[in-house]
PDB file of N, CA and C in Angstrom:
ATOM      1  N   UNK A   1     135.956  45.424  96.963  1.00  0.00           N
ATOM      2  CA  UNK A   1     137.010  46.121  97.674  1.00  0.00           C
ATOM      3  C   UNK A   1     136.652  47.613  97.778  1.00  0.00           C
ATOM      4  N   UNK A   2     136.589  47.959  99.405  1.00  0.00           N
ATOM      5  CA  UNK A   2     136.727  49.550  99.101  1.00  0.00           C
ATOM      6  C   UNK A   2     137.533  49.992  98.958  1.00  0.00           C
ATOM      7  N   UNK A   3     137.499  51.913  98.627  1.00  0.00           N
ATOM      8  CA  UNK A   3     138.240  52.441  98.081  1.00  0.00           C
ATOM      9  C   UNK A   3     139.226  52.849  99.338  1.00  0.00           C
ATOM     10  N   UNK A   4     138.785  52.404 100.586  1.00  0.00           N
ATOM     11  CA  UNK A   4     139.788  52.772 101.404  1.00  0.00           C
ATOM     12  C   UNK A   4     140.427  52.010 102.483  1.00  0.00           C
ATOM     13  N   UNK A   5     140.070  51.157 101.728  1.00  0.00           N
ATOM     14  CA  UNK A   5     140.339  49.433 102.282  1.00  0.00           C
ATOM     15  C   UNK A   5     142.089  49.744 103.254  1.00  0.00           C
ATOM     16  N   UNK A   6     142.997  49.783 102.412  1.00  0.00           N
ATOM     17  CA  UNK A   6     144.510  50.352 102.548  1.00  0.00           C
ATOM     18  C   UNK A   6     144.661  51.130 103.532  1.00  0.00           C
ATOM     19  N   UNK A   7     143.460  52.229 104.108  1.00  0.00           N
ATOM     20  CA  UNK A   7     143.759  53.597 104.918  1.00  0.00           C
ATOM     21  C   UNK A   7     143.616  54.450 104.575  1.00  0.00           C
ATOM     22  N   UNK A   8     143.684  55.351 105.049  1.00  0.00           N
ATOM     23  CA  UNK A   8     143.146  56.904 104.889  1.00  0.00           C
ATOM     24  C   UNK A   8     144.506  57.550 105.138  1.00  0.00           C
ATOM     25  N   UNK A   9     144.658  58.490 104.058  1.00  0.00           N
ATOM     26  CA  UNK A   9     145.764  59.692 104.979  1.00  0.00           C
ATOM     27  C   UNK A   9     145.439  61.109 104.031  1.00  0.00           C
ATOM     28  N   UNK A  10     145.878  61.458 105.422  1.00  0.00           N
ATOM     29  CA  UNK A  10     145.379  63.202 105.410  1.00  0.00           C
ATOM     30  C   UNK A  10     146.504  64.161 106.016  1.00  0.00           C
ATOM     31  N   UNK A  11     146.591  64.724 104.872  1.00  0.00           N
ATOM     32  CA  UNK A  11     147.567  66.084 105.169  1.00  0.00           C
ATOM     33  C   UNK A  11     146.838  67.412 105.228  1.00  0.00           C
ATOM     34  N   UNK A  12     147.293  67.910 105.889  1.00  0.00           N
ATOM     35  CA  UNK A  12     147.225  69.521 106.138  1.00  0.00           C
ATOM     36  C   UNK A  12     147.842  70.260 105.070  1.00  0.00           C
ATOM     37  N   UNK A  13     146.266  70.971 104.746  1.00  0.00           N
ATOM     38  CA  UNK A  13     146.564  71.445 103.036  1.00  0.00           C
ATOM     39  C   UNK A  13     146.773  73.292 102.862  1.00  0.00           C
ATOM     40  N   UNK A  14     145.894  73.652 104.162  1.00  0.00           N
ATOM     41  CA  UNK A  14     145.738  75.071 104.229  1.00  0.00           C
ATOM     42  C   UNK A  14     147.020  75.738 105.430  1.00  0.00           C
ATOM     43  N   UNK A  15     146.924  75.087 106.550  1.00  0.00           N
ATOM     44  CA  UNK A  15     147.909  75.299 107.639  1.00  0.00           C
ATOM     45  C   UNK A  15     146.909  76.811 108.541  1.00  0.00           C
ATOM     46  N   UNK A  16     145.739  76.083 108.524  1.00  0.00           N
ATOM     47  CA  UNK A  16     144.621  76.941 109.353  1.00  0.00           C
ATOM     48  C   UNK A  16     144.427  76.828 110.622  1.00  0.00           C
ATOM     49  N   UNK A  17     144.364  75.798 111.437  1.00  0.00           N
ATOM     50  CA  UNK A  17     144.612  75.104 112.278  1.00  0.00           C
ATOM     51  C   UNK A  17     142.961  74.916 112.474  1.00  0.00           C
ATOM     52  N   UNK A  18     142.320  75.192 111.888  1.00  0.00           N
ATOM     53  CA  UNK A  18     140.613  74.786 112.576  1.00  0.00           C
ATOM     54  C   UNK A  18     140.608  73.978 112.407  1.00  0.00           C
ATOM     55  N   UNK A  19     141.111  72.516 112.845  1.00  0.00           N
ATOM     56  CA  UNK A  19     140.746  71.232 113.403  1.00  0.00           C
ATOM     57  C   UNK A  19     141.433  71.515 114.990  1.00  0.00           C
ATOM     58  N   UNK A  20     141.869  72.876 115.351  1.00  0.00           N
ATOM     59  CA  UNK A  20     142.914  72.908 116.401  1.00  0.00           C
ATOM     60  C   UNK A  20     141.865  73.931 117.189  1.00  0.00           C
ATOM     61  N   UNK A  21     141.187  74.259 116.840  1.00  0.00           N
ATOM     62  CA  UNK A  21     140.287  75.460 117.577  1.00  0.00           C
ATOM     63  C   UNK A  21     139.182  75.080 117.033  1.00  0.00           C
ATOM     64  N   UNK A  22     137.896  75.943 117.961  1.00  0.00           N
ATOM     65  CA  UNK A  22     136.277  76.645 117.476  1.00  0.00           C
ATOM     66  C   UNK A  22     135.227  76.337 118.143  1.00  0.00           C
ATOM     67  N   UNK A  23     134.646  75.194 118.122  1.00  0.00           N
ATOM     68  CA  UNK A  23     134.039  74.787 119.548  1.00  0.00           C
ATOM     69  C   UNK A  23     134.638  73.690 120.616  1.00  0.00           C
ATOM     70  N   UNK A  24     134.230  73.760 121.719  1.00  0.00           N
ATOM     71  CA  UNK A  24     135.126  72.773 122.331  1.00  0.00           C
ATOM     72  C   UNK A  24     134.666  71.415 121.835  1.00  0.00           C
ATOM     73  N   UNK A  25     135.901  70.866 122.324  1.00  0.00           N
ATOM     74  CA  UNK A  25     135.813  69.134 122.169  1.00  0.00           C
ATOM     75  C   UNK A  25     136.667  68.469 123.284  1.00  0.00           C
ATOM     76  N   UNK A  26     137.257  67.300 122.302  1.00  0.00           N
ATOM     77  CA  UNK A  26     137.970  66.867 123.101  1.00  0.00           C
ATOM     78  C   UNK A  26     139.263  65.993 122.466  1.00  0.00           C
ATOM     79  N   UNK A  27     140.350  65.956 122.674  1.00  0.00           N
ATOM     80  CA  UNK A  27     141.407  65.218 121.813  1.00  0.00           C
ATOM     81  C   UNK A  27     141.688  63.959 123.132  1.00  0.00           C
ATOM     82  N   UNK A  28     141.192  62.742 122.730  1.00  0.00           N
ATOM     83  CA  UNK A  28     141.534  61.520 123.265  1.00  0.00           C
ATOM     84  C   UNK A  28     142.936  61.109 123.478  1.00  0.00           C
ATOM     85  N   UNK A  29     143.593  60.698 124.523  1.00  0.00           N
ATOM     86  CA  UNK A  29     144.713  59.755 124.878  1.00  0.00           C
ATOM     87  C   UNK A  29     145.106  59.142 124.953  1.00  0.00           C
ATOM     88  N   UNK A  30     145.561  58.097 124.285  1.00  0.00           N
ATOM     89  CA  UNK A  30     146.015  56.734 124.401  1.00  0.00           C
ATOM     90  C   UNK A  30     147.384  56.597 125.153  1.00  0.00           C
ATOM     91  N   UNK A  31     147.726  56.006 126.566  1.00  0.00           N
ATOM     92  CA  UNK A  31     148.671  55.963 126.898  1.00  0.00           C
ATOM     93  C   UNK A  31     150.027  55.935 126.285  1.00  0.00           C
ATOM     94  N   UNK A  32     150.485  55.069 125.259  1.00  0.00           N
ATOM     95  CA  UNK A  32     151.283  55.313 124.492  1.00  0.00           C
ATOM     96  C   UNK A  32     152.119  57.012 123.646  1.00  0.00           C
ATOM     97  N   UNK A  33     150.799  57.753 123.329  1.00  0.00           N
ATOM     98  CA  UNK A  33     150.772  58.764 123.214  1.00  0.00           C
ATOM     99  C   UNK A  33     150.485  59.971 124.327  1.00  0.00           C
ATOM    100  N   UNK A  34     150.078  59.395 125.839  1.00  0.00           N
ATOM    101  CA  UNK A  34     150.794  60.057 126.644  1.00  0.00           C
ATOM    102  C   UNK A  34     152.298  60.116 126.918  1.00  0.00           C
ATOM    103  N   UNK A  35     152.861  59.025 126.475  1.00  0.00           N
ATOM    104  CA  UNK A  35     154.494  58.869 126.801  1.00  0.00           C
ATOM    105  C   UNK A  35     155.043  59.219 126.093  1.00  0.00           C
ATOM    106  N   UNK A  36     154.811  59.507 124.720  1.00  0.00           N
ATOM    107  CA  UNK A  36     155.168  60.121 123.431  1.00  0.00           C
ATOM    108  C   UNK A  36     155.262  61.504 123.579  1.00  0.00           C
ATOM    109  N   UNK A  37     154.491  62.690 123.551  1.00  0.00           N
ATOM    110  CA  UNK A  37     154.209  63.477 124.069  1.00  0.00           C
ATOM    111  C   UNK A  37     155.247  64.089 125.424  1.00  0.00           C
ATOM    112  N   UNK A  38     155.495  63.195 126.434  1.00  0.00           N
ATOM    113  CA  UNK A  38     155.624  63.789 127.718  1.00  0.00           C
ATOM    114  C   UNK A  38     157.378  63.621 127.192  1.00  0.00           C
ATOM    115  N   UNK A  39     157.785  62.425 126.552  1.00  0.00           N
ATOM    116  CA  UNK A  39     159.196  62.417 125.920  1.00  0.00           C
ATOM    117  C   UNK A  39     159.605  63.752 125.082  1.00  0.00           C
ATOM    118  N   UNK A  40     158.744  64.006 123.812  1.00  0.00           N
ATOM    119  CA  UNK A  40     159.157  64.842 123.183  1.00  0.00           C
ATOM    120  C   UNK A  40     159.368  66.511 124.033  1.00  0.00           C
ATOM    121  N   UNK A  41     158.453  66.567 125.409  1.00  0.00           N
ATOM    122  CA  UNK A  41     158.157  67.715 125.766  1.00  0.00           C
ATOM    123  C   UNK A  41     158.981  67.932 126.855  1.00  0.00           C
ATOM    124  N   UNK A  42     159.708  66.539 126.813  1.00  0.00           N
ATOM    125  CA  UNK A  42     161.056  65.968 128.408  1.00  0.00           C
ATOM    126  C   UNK A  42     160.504  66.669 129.244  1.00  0.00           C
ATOM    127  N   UNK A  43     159.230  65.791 129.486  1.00  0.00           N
ATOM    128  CA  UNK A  43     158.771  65.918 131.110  1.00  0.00           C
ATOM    129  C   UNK A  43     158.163  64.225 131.524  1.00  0.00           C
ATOM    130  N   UNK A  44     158.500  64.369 132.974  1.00  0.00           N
ATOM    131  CA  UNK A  44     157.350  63.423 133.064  1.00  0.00           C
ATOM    132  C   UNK A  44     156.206  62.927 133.092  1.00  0.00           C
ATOM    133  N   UNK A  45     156.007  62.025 133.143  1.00  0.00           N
ATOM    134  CA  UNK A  45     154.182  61.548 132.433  1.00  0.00           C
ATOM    135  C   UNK A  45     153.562  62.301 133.398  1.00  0.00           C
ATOM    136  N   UNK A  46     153.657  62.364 134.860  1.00  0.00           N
ATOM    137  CA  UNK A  46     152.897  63.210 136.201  1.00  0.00           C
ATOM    138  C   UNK A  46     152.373  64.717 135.534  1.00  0.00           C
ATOM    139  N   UNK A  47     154.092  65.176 135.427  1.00  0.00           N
ATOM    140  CA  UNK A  47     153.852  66.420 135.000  1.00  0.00           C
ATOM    141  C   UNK A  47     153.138  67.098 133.619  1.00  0.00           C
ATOM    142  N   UNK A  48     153.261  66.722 132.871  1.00  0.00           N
ATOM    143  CA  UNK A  48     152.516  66.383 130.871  1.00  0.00           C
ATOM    144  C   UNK A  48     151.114  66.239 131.854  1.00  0.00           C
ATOM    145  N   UNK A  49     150.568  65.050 132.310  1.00  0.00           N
ATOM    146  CA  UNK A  49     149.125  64.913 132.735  1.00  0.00           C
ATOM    147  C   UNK A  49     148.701  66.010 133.455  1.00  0.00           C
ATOM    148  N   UNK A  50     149.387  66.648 134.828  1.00  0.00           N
ATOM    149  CA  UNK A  50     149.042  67.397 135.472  1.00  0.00           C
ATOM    150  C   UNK A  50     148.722  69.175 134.633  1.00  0.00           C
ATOM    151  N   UNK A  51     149.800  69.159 133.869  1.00  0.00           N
ATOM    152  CA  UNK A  51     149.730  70.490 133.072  1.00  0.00           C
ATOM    153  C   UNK A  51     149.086  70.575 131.914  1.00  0.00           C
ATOM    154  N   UNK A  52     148.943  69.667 130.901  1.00  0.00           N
ATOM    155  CA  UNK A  52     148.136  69.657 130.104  1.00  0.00           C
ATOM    156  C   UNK A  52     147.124  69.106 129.405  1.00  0.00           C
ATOM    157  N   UNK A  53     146.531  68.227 130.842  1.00  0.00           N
ATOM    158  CA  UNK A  53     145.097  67.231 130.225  1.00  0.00           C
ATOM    159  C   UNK A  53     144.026  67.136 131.368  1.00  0.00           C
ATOM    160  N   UNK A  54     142.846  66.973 130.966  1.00  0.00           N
ATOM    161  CA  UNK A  54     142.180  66.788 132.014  1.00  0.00           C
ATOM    162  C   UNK A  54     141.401  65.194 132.079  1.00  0.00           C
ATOM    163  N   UNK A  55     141.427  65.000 133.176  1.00  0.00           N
ATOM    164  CA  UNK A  55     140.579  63.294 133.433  1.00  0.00           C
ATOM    165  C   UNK A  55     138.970  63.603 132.751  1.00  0.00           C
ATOM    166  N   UNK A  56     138.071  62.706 132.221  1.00  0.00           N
ATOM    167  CA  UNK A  56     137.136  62.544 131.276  1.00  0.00           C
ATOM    168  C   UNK A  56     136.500  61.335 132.063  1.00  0.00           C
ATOM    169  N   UNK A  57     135.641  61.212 133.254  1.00  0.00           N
ATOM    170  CA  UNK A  57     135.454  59.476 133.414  1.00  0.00           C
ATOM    171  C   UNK A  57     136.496  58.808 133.311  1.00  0.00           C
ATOM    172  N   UNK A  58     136.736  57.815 132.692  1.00  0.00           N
ATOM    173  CA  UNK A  58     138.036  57.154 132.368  1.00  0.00           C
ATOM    174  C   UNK A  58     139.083  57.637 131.377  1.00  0.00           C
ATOM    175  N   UNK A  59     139.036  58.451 130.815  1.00  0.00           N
ATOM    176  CA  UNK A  59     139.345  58.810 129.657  1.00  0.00           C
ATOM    177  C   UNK A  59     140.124  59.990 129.804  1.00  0.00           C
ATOM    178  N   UNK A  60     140.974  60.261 129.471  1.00  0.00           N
ATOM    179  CA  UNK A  60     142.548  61.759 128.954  1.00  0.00           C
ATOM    180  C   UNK A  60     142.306  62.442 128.099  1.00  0.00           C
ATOM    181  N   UNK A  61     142.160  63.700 128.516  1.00  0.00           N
ATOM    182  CA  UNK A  61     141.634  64.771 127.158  1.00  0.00           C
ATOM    183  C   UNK A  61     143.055  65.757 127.255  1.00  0.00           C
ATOM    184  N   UNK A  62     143.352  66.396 125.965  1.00  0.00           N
ATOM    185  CA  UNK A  62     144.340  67.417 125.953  1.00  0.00           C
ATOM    186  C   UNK A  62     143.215  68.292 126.719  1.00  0.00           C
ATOM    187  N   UNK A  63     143.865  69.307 127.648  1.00  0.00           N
ATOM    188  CA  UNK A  63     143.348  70.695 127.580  1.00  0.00           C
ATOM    189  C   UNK A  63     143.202  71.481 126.651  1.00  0.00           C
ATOM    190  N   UNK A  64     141.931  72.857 126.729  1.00  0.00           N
ATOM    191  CA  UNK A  64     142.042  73.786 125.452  1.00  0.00           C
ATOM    192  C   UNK A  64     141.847  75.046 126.139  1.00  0.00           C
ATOM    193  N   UNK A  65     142.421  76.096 125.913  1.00  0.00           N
ATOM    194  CA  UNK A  65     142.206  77.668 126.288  1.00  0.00           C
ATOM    195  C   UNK A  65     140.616  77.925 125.876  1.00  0.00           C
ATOM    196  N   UNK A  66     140.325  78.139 127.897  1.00  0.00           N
ATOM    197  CA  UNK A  66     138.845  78.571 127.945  1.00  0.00           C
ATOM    198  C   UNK A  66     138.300  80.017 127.274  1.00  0.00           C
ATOM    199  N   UNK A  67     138.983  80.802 126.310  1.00  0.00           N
ATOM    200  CA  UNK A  67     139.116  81.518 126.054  1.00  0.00           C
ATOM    201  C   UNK A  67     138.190  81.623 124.281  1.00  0.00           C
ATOM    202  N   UNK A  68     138.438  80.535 124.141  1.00  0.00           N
ATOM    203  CA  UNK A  68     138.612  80.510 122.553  1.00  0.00           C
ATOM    204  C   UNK A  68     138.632  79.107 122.079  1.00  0.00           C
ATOM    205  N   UNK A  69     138.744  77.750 122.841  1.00  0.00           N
ATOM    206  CA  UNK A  69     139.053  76.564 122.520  1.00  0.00           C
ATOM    207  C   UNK A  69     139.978  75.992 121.724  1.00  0.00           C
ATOM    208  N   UNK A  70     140.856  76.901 121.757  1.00  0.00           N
ATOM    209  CA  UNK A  70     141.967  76.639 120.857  1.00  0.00           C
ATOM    210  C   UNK A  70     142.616  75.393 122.015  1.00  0.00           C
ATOM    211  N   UNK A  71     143.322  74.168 121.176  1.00  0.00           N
ATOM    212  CA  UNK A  71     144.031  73.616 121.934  1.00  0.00           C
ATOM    213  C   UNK A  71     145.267  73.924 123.166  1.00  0.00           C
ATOM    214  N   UNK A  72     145.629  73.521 123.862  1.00  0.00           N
ATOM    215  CA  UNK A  72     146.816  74.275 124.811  1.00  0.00           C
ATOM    216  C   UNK A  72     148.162  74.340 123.943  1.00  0.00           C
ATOM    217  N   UNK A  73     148.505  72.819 122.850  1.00  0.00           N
ATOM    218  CA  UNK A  73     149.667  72.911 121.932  1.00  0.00           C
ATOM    219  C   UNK A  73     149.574  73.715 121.119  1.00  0.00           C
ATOM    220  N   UNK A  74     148.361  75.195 120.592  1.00  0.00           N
ATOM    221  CA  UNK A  74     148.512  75.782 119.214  1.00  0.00           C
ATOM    222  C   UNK A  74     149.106  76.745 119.708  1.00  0.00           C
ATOM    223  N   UNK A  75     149.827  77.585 118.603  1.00  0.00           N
ATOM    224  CA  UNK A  75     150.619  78.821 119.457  1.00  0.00           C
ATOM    225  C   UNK A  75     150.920  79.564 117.711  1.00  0.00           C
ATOM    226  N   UNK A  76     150.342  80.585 117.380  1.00  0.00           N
ATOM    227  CA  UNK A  76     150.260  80.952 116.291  1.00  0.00           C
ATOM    228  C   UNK A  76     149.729  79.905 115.002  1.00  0.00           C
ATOM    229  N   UNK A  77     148.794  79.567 115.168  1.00  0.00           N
ATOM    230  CA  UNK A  77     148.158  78.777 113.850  1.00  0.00           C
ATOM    231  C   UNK A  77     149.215  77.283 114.199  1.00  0.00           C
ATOM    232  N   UNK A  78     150.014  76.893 114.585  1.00  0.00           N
ATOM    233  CA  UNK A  78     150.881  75.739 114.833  1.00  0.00           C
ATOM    234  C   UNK A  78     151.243  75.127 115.844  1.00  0.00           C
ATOM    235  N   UNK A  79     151.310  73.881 115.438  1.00  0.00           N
ATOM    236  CA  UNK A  79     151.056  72.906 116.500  1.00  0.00           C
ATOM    237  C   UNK A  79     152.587  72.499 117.319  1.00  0.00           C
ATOM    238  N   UNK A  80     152.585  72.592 118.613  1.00  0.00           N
ATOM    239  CA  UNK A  80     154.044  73.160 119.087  1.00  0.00           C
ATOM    240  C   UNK A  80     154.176  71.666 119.433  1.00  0.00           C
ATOM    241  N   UNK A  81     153.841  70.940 119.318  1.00  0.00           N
ATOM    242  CA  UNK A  81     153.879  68.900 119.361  1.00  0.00           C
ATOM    243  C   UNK A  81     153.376  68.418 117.980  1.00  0.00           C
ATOM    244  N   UNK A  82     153.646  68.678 117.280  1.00  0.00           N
ATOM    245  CA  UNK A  82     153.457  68.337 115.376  1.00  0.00           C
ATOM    246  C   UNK A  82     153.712  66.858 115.493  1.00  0.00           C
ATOM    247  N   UNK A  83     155.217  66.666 115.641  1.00  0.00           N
ATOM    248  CA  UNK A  83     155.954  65.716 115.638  1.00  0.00           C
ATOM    249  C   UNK A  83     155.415  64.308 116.559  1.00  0.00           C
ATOM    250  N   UNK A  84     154.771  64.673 117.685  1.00  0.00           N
ATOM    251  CA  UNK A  84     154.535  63.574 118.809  1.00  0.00           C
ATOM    252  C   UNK A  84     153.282  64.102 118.876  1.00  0.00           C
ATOM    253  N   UNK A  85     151.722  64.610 117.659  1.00  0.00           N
ATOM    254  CA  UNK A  85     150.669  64.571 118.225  1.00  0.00           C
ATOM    255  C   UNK A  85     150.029  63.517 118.074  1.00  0.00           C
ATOM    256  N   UNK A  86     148.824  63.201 118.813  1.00  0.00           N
ATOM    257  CA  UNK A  86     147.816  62.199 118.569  1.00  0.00           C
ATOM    258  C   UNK A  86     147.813  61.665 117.543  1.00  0.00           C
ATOM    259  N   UNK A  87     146.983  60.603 117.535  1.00  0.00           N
ATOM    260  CA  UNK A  87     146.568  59.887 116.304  1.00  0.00           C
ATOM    261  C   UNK A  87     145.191  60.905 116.063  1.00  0.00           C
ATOM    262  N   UNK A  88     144.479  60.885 116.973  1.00  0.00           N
ATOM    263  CA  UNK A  88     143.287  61.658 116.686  1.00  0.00           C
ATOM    264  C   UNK A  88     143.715  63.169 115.599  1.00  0.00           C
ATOM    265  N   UNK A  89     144.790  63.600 115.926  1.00  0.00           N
ATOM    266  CA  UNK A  89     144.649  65.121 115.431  1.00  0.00           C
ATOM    267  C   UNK A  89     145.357  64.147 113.768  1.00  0.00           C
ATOM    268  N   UNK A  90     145.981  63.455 113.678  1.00  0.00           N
ATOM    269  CA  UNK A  90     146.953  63.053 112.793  1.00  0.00           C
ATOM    270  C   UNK A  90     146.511  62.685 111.758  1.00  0.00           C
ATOM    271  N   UNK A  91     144.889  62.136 112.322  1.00  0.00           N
ATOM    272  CA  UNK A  91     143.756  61.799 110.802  1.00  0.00           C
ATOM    273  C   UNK A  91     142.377  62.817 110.973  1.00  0.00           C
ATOM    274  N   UNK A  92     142.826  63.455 111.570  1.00  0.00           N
ATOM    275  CA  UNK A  92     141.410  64.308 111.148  1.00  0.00           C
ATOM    276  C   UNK A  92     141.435  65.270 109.811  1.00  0.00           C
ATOM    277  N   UNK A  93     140.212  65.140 109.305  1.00  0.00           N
ATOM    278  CA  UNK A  93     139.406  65.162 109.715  1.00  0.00           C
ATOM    279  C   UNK A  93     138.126  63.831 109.732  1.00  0.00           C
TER     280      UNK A  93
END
């Protein structure tokens, strides 16, 4: 049996946000969590897609400020969709 047979969980220990910024990447979409997201942010799925993701081939990426790669949700070290983010951001690292 491994030791992580059960799952993994990971909390945010520092409240740094560098899994949220530094070089670019990309935060994946799973439809579900487009609708999640576009609920908590009471918009519609059109609008959530149009304003804050870009198409990937097949694939939904959050946007990130070309500036700095900080994600488009960080806004002082914090994540302004905590509550309704990804799975991706939710187990990283």
């Amino acid at each position: 049996m491994t030791w992580y047979k059960k799952g993994l969980y990971f909390k945010c220990l520092k409240g740094c946000a560098s899994c949220c910024t530094g070089a670019p990447g990309y935060v994946w979409l799973e439809d579900s969590e487009i609708e999640k997201i576009s609920k908590h942010l009471k918009l519609s799925r059109k609008d959530f897609l149009k304003k804050y993701t870009r198409q990937i081939g097949r694939k939904i990426s959050l946007i990130e400020n070309f500036k700095n790669y900080d994600c488009c949700f960080l806004k002082d070290k914090k994540c302004q969709i905590y509550d309704a983010r990804p799975e991706q951001c939710k187990t990283y690292p």
